[in-house]
Coordinates of C-alpha atoms in Angstrom, one line a residue:
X557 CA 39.1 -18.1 23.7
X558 CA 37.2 -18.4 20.5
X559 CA 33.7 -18.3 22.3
X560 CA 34.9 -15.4 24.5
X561 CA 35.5 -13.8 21.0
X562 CA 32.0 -14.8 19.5
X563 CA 30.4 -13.3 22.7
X564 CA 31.7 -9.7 21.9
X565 CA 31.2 -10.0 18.3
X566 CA 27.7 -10.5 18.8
X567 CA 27.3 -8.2 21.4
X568 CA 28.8 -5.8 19.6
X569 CA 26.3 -6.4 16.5
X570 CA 23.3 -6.7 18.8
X571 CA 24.6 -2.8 20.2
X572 CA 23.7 -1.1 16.9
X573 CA 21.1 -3.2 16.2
X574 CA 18.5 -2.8 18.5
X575 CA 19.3 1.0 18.5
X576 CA 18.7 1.1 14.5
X577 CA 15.8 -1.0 14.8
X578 CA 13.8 1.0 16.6
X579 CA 15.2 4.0 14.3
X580 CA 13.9 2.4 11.6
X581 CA 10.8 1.1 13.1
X582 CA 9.7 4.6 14.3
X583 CA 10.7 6.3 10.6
X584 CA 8.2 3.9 9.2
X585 CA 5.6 4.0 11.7
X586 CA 5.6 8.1 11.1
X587 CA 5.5 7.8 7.9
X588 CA 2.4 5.3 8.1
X589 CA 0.8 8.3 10.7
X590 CA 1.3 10.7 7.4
X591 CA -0.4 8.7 5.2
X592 CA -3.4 7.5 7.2
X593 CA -3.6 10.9 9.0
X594 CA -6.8 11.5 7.5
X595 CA -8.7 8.4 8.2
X596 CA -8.1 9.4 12.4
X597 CA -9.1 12.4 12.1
X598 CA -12.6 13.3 13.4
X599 CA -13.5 10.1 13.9
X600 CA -13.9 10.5 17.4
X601 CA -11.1 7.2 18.1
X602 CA -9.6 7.2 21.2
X603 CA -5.9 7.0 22.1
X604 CA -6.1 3.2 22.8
X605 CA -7.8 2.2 19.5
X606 CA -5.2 4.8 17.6
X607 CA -2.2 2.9 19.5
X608 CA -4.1 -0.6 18.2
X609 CA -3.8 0.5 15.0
X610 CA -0.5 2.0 14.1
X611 CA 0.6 -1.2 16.1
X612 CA -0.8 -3.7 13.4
X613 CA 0.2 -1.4 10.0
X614 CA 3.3 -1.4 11.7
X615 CA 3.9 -4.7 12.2
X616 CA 3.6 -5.4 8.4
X617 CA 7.0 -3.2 7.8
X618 CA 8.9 -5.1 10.1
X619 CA 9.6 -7.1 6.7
X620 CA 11.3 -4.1 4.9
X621 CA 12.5 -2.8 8.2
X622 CA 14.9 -5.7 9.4
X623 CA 16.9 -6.6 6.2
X624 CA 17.7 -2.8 5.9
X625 CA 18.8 -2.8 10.3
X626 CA 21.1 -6.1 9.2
X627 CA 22.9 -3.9 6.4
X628 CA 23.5 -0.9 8.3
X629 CA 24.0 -2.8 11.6
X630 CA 26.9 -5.2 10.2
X631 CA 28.3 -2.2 8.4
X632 CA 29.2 -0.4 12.0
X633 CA 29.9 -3.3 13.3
X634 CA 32.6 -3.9 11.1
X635 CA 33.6 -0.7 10.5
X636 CA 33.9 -0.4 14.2
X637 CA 36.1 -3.7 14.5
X638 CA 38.5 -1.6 11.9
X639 CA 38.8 1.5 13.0
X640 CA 39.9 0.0 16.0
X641 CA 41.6 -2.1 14.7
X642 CA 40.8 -5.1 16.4
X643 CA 40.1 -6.8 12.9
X644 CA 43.9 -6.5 12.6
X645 CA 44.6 -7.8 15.9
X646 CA 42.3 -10.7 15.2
X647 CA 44.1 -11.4 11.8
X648 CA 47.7 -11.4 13.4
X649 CA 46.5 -13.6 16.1
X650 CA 45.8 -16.2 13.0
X651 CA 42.1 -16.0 13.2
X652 CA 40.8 -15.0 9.0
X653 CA 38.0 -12.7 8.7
X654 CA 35.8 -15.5 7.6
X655 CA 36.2 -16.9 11.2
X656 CA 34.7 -13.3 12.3
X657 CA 32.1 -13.2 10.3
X658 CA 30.9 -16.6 11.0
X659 CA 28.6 -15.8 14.3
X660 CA 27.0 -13.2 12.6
X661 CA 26.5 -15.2 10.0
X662 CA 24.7 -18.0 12.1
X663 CA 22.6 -14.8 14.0
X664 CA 21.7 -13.6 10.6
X665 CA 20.5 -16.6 9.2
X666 CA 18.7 -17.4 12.6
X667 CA 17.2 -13.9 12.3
X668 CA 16.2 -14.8 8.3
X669 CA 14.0 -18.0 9.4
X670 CA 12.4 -15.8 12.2
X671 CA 11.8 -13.4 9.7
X672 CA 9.9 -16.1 7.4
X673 CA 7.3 -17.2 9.9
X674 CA 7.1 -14.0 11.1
X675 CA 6.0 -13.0 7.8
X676 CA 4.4 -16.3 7.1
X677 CA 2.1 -16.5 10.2
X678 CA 2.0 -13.2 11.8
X679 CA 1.7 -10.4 9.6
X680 CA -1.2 -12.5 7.4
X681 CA -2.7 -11.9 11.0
X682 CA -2.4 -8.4 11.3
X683 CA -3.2 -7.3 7.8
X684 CA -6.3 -8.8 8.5
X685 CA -6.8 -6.9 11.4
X686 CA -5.6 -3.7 10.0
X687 CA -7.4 -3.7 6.9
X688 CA -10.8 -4.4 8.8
X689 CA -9.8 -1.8 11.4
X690 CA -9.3 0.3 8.8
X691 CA -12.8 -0.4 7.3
X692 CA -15.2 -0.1 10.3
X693 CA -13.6 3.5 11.2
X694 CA -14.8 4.7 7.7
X695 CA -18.2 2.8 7.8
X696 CA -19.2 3.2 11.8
X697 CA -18.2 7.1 12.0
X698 CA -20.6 9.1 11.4
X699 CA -19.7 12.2 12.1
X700 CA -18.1 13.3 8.7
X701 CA -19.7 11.4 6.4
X702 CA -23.2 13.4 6.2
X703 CA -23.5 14.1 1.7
X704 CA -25.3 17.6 1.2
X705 CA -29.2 17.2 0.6
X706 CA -29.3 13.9 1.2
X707 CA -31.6 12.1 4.0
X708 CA -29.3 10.1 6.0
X709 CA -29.7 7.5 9.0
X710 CA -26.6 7.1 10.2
X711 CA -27.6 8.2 13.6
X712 CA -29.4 5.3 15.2
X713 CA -33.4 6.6 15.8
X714 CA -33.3 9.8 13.5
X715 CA -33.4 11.2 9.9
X716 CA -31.7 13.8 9.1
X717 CA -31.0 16.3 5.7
X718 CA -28.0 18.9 5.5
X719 CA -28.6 21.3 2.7
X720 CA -24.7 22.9 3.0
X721 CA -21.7 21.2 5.0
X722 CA -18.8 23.6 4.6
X723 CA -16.0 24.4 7.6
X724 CA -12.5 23.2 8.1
X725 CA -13.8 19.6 10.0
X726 CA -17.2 20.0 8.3
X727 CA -18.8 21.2 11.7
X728 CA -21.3 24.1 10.3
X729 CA -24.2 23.0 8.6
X730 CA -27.4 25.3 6.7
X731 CA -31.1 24.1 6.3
X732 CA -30.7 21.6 9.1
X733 CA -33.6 19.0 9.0
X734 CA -34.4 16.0 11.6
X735 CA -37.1 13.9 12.2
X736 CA -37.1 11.2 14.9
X737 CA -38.1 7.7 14.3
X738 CA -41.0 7.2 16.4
X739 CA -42.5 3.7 17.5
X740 CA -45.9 3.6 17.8
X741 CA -46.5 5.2 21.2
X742 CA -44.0 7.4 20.7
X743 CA -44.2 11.4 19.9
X744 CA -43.4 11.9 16.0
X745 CA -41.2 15.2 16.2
X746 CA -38.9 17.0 13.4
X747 CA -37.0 19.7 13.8
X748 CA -36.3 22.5 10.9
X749 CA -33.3 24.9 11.8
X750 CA -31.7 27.6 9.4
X751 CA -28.5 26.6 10.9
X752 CA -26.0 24.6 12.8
X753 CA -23.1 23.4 14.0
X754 CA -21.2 20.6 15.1
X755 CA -19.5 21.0 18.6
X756 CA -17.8 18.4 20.9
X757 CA -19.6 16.5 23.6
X758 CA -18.3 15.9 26.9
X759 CA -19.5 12.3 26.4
X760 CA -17.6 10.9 23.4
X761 CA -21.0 8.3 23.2
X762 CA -23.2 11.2 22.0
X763 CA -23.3 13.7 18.7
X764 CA -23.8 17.8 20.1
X765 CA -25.4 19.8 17.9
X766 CA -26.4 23.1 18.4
X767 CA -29.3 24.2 16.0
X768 CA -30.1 28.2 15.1
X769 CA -33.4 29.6 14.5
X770 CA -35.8 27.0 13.9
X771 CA -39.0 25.4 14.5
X772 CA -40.1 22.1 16.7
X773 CA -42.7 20.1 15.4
X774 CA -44.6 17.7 17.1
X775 CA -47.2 15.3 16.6
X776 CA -49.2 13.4 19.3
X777 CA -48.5 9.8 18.9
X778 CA -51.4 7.9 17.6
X779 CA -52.4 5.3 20.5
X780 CA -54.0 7.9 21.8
X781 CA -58.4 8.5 20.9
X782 CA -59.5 11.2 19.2
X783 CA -61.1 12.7 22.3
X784 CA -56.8 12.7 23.7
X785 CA -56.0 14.2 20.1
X786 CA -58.7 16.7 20.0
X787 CA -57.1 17.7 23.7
X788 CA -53.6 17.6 22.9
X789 CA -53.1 18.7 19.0
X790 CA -50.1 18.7 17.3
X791 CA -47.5 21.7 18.2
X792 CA -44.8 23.9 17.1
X793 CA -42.4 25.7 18.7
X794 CA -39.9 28.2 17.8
X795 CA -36.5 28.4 18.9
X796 CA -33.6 30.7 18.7
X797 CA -30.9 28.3 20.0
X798 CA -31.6 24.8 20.7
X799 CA -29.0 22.0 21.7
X800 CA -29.6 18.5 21.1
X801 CA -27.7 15.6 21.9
X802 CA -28.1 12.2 19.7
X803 CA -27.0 8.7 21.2
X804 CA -24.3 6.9 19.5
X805 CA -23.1 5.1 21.7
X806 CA -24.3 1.9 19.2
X807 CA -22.1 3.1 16.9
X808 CA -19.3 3.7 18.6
X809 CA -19.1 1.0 20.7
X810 CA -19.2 -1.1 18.0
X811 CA -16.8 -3.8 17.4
X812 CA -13.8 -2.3 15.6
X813 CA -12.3 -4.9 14.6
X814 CA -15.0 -7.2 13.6
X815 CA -13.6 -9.2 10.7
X816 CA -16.1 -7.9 7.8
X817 CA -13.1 -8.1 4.9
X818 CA -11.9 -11.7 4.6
X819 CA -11.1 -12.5 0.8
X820 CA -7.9 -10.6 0.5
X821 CA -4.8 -12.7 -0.4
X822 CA -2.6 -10.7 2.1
X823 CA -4.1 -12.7 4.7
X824 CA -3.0 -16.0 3.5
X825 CA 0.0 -18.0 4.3
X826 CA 2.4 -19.0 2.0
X827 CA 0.8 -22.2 1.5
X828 CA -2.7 -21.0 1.3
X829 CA -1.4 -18.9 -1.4
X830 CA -0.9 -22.1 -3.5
X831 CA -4.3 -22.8 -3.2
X832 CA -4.9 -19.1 -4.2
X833 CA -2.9 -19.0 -7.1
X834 CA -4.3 -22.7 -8.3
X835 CA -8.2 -20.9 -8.3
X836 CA -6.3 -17.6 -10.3
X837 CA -5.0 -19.8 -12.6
X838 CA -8.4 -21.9 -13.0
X839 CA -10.7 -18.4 -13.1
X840 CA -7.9 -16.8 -15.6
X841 CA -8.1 -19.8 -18.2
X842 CA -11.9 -19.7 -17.8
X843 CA -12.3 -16.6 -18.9
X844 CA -9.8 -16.5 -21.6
X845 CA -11.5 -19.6 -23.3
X846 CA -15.1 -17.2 -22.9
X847 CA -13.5 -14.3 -24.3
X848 CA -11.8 -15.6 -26.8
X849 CA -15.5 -17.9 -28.0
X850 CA -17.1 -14.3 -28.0
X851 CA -14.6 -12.7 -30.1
X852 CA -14.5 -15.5 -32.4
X853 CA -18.4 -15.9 -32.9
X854 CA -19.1 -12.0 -33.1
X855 CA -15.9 -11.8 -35.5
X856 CA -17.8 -14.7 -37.6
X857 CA -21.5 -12.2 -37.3
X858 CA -19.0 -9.5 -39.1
X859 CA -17.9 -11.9 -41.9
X860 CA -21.0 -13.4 -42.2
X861 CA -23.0 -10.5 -42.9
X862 CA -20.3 -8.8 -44.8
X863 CA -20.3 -11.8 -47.3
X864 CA -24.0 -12.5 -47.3
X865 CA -24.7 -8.5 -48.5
X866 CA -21.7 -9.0 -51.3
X867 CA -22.7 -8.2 -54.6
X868 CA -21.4 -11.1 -57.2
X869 CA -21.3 -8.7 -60.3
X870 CA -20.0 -5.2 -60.9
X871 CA -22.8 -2.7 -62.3
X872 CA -21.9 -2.5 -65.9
X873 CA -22.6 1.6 -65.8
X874 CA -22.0 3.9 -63.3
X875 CA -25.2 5.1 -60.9
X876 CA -26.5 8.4 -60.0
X877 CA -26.0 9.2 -56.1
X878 CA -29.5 10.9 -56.5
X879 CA -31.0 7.3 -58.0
X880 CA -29.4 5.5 -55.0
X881 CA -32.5 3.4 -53.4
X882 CA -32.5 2.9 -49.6
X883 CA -30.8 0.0 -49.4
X884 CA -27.8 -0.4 -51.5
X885 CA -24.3 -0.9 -50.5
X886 CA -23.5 2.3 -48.9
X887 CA -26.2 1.0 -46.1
X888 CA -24.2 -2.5 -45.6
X889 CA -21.3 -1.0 -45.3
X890 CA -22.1 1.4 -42.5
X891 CA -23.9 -1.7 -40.8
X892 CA -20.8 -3.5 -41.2
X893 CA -18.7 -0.8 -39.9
X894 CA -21.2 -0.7 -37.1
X895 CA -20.4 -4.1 -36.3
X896 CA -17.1 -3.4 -36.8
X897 CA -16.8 -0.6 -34.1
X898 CA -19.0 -3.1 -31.7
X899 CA -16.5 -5.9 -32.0
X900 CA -13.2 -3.4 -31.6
X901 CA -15.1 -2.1 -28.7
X902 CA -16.3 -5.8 -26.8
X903 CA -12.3 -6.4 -27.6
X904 CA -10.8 -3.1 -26.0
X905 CA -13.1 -4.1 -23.0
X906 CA -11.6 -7.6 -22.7
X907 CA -8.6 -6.6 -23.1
X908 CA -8.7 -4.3 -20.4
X909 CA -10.5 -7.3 -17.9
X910 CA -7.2 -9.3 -19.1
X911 CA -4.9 -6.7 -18.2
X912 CA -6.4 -6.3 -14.7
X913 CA -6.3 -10.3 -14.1
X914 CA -2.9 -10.5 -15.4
X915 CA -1.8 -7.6 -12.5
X916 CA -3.9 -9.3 -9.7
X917 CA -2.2 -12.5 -10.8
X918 CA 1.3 -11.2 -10.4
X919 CA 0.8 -9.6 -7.1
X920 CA -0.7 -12.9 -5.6
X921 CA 2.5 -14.6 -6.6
X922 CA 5.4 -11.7 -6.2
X923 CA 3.1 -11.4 -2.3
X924 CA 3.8 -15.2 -1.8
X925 CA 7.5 -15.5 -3.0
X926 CA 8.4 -12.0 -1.0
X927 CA 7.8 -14.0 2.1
X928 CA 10.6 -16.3 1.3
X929 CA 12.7 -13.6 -0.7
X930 CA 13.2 -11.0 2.0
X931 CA 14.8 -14.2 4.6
X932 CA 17.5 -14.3 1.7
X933 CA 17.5 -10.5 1.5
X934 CA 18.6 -10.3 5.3
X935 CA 21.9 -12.5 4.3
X936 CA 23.0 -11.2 1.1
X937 CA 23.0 -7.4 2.8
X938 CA 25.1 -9.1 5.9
X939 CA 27.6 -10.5 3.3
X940 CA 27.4 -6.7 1.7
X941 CA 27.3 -4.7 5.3
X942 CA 30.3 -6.6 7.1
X943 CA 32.4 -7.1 3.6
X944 CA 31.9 -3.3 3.4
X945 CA 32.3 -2.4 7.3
X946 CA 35.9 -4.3 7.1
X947 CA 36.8 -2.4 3.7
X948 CA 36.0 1.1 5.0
X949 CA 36.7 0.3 8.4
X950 CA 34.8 3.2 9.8
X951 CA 32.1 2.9 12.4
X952 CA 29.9 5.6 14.1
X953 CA 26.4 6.7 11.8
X954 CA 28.6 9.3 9.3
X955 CA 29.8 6.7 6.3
X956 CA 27.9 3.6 7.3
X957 CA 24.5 5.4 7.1
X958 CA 24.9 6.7 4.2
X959 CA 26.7 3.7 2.2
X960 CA 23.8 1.6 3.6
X961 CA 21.2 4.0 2.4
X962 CA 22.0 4.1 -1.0
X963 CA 22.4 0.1 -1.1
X964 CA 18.6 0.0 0.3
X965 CA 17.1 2.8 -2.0
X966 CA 18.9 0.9 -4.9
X967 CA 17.4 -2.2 -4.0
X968 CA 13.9 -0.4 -3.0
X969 CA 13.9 1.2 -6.5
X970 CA 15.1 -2.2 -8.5
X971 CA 12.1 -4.2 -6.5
X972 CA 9.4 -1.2 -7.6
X973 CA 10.4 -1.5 -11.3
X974 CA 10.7 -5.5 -11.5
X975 CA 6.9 -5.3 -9.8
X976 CA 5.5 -2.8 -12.5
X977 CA 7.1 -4.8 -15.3
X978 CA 6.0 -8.0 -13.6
X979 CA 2.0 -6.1 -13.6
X980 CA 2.1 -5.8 -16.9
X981 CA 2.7 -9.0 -18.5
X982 CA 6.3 -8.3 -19.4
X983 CA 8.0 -10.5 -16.7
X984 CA 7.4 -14.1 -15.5
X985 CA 5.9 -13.0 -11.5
X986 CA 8.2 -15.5 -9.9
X987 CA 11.2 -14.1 -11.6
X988 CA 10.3 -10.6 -10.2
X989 CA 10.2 -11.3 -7.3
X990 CA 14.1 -12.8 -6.7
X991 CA 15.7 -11.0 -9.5
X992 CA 17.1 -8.2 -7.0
X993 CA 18.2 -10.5 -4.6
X994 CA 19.7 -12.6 -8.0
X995 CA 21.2 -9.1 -8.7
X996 CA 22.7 -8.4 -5.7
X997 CA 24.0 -11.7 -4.4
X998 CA 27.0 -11.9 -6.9
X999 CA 27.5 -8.3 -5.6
X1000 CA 27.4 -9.3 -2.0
X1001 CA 29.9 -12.7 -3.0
X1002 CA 32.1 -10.3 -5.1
X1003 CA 32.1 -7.9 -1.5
X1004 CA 33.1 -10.4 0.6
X1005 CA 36.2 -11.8 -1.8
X1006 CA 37.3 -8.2 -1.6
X1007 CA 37.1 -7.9 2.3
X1008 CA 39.0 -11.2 2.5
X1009 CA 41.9 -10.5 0.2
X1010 CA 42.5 -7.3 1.8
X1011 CA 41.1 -5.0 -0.9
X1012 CA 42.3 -1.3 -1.2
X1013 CA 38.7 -0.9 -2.4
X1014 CA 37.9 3.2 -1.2
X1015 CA 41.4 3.6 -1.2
X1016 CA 41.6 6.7 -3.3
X1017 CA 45.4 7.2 -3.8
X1018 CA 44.4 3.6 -5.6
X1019 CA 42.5 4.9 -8.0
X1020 CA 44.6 8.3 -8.8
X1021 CA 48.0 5.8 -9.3
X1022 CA 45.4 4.0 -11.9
X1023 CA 44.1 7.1 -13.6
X1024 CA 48.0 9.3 -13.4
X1025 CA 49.1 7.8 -17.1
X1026 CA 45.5 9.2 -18.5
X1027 CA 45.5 12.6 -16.2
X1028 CA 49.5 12.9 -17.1
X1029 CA 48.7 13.5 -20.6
X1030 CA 46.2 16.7 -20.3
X1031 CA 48.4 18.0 -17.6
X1032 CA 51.1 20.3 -17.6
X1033 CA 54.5 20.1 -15.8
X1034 CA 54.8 23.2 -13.7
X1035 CA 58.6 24.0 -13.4
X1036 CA 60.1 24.9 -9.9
X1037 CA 59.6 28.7 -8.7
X1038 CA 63.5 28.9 -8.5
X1039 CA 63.7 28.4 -12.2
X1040 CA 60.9 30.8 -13.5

C-alpha cells in the first residue's frame, strides 16, 4: 500500500515538474537571446551554429534553474494534495506528513547529487565551449568589424580602407579603397570607388559588394619582359557600377569552436579549483611582500631626503624673500612634496592591483563552493515548497507561483549582495557563498515544524483574533439601527 502511495506522490511531483522546468529553462534561455542578441547579429551564423550556442549558455543555468523548479514544483504538489484533501485522508489513515514527504525527499536529494556533478563535470565543459564560441564569432567575422580609415586585411587576399561606415547594419560605405594581394605572377589591381554598399550574397562563403563610380587599376604582373610590358602597359578603367564578390569561405569555415581561451577558472572542476586557489593564494602573497618592499624603500627615499636637507639651527634674523638664493628650503620642500605625491600615487596604484586580486580571489572561491551550495539549495527550498504547499493547501500556478517567486528573488537578491560584499574584502569568500542557504535553512526547518503541527499559518481570521484587543481600542462600537 505504502509503495502504491510513494508511486503517486512522485508522479504527482514529476507532473509539475517537468512542465516548470522547461518554463523555466525557456525564460532563461530568452533572456540569454536578449543579452547576446548583438553578438548574432550580422555575423552571417547559421541556424545550426545559433542552436549550438544558446544550447551551451544554456546549459550553465540549469544550476539556477532546478533549485527554483524544486520550490515551485513541491509547492503545487502539496498544495494540490490539500486542496484535495488527500493530505487529510492520508493523516486519518495514520500515515504523518513526514511519511509523505519522505520520497520526495529521497528524489530531491537524488536530484541534488545529480545536480553536483552536473555542475562539477559538465557545465566546466560547456563554459568552455561557450566562452570560445563566443570568441571566434567576434574575431572570424568580418563583416562588421571594418574601423573607418583604417587599412584592413580581414578578407583573405585583399586590402582594403573605408573612409565612412554609417547605416543601420553598417552596409554603406564612402571612399571605398581595395588593392589585391598579388603573388608574383599575378596582376596587381586596386580599385578606388566613391561609394558602396554591403548587400547579401546568395553564397553565405563570399562578401558582395557593390562599388559606385570608380576606377580599376591595373598593373601587369612583373614575370613578364619589358618587351610584354612595353605591349601590355598598366590600365585603368572606369566604372559606374561594379560588383565584386570576395572569398571567405576561410573564414567562415573556420573552426568555431576551436579552444583559443583556456585559462578561465570556470572551466575547472571543483577540485582543480583547489589547485587554483593554492596558485591565487601563492601569486597574492608574492605580490603583497613586493608591494609592500616598494612602499617601504621609497617611503625610506622620502625620510631620507627630508632629513638629509634639514637645517640643524634656526636663522637668528628673519630673511628677505627677494634675498632667497636658489636653493634654500622652499626648493626641498617642493622636492619632498614631489616625492611625496610620487609615493601617494605608486600606493593609490597598488592599492587598486590589491583590490582587483582580492575580487578575482573571491570569485574563484564563491565559483567553487557554489557547486556544492546550490545541491543543498535544491533541499532546503523542498523542505520550504512542500512545508508551504501543505500550509496553503492550494495547488494550480495562482498562489504557488507567486509565493515561490518571492522566496527565489529573495534568495537571488541575498546571494548578489553577500557576492559584492565578499568582492570587496568585507566578507570571508567561503562564508559568502553558504550564508543564504545558512539563512534560509532555519527558515525551511522552522517551515516544516509548522506544516507538521498543523499550523494555522495564512489563516487570517488567526491573525485578526490576535490583533482584535489592539484594533478594539481605536474602534468604535456602532449601536444597532433599531436603537438610533
Amino acid at each position: 500500500m505504502l509503495k502504491i502511495l510513494d508511486k503517486y506522490i512522485i508522479k504527482t511531483f514529476f507532473g509539475p515538474f517537468f512542465f516548470i522546468f522547461s518554463v523555466l529553462f525557456f525564460i532563461f534561455i530568452v533572456n540569454i537571446i536578449w543579452v547576446q542578441l548583438g553578438q548574432f547579429m550580422g555575423k552571417g551564423l547559421t541556424y545550426w551554429q545559433i542552436l549550438k550556442l544558446l544550447f551551451y549558455l544554456g546549459v550553465n543555468v540549469v544550476s539556477m534553474v532546478l533549485p527554483l523548479t524544486i520550490l515551485l514544483a513541491s509547492i503545487m504538489s502539496f498544495g494540490e494534495f490539500g486542496e484535495r484533501y488527500e493530505l487529510a485522508a492520508m493523516k486519518a489513515a495514520g500515515i504523518s506528513l513526514t511519511r509523505v514527504m519522505m520520497p520526495l525527499l529521497g528524489v530531491t536529494t537524488l536530484l541534488a547529487i545529480m545536480l553536483y556533478f552536473f555542475s562539477n563535470n559538465i557545465i566546466p565543459d560547456f563554459q568552455k565551449k561557450a566562452k570560445n564560441m563566443l570568441f571566434n564569432i567576434a574575431q572570424t567575422k568580418p563583416a562588421l568589424n571594418f574601423t573607418p580609415g583604417q587599412f584592413i586585411d580581414q578578407i583573405p587576399g585583399y586590402m582594403v580602407k573605408f573612409d565612412k561606415i554609417y547605416g543601420e547594419n553598417g552596409e554603406n560605405i564612402e571612399g571605398v579603397f581595395v588593392h589585391r594581394k598579388s603573388s608574383t605572377y599575378e596582376n596587381q589591381q586596386s580599385i578606388v570607388a566613391e561609394k558602396g554598399k554591403f548587400v547579401p550574397a546568395a553564397n553565405r562563403n563570399f562578401l558582395k559588394l557593390v562599388l559606385y563610380n570608380g576606377y580599376v587599376y591595373e598593373d601587369a604582373f612583373e614575370g613578364k619582359s619589358g618587351n610584354a610590358r612595353e605591349k601590355q602597359p598598366d590600365q585603368a578603367i572606369k566604372f559606374d557600377t561594379l560588383t565584386s564578390h570576395f572569398d571567405i569561405s576561410d573564414i567562415i569555415n573556420k573552426a568555431i569552436e576551436k579552444e583559443q581561451i583556456t585559462d578561465d577558472y570556470r572551466f575547472n572542476t571543483f577540485n582543480e579549483l583547489f589547485e587554483t586557489i593554492s596558485k591565487i593564494k601563492k601569486d597574492n602573497k608574492q605580490f603583497i611582500e613586493t608591494t609592500t618592499s616598494d612602499a617601504l624603500n621609497q617611503t625610506n627615499s622620502v625620510v631620507s631626503y627630508m632629513e638629509q636637507n634639514k637645517k640643524k639651527e634656526k636663522p637668528k634674523q628673519q630673511v628677505k624673500i627677494d634675498t632667497v638664493k636658489s636653493k634654500t628650503k622652499l626648493e626641498m620642500i617642493y622636492n619632498a612634496h614631489n616625492r611625496l605625491d610620487n609615493l601617494k600615487t605608486t600606493l593609490d596604484g597598488k592599492s587598486t592591483e590589491i583590490k582587483q586580486n582580492v575580487k578575482y580571489f573571491s570569485k574563484v572561491i564563491i565559483y567553487q563552493q557554489r557547486i556544492l551550495s546550490y545541491s543543498f539549495t535544491c533541499i532546503i527550498f523542498f523542505l520550504i515548497g512542500a512545508s508551504l504547499g501543505s500550509i496553503i493547501r492550494k495547488g494550480g500556478m495562482g498562489v504557488p507561483v507567486i509565493i515561490a517567486i518571492v522566496i527565489f528573488i529573495v534568495f537571488y537578491v541575498m546571494n548578489l549582495g553577500i557576492e559584492n560584499i565578499a568582492w570587496v574584502g568585507k566578507m570571508d569568500p567561503y562564508l559568502a557563498a553558504w550564508l543564504p542557504n545558512m539563512i534560509l535553512l532555519p527558515f525551511g526547518i522552522w517551515m516544516t515544524y509548522k506544516a507538521l503541527t498543523d499550523s494555522q499559518l495564512f489563516d487570517a481570521e488567526k491573525y485578526k483574533a490576535f490583533f482584535k484587543p489592539v484594533t478594539r481600542r481605536f474602534s468604535k462600537n456602532k449601536e444597532h439601527k433599531r436603537y438610533q
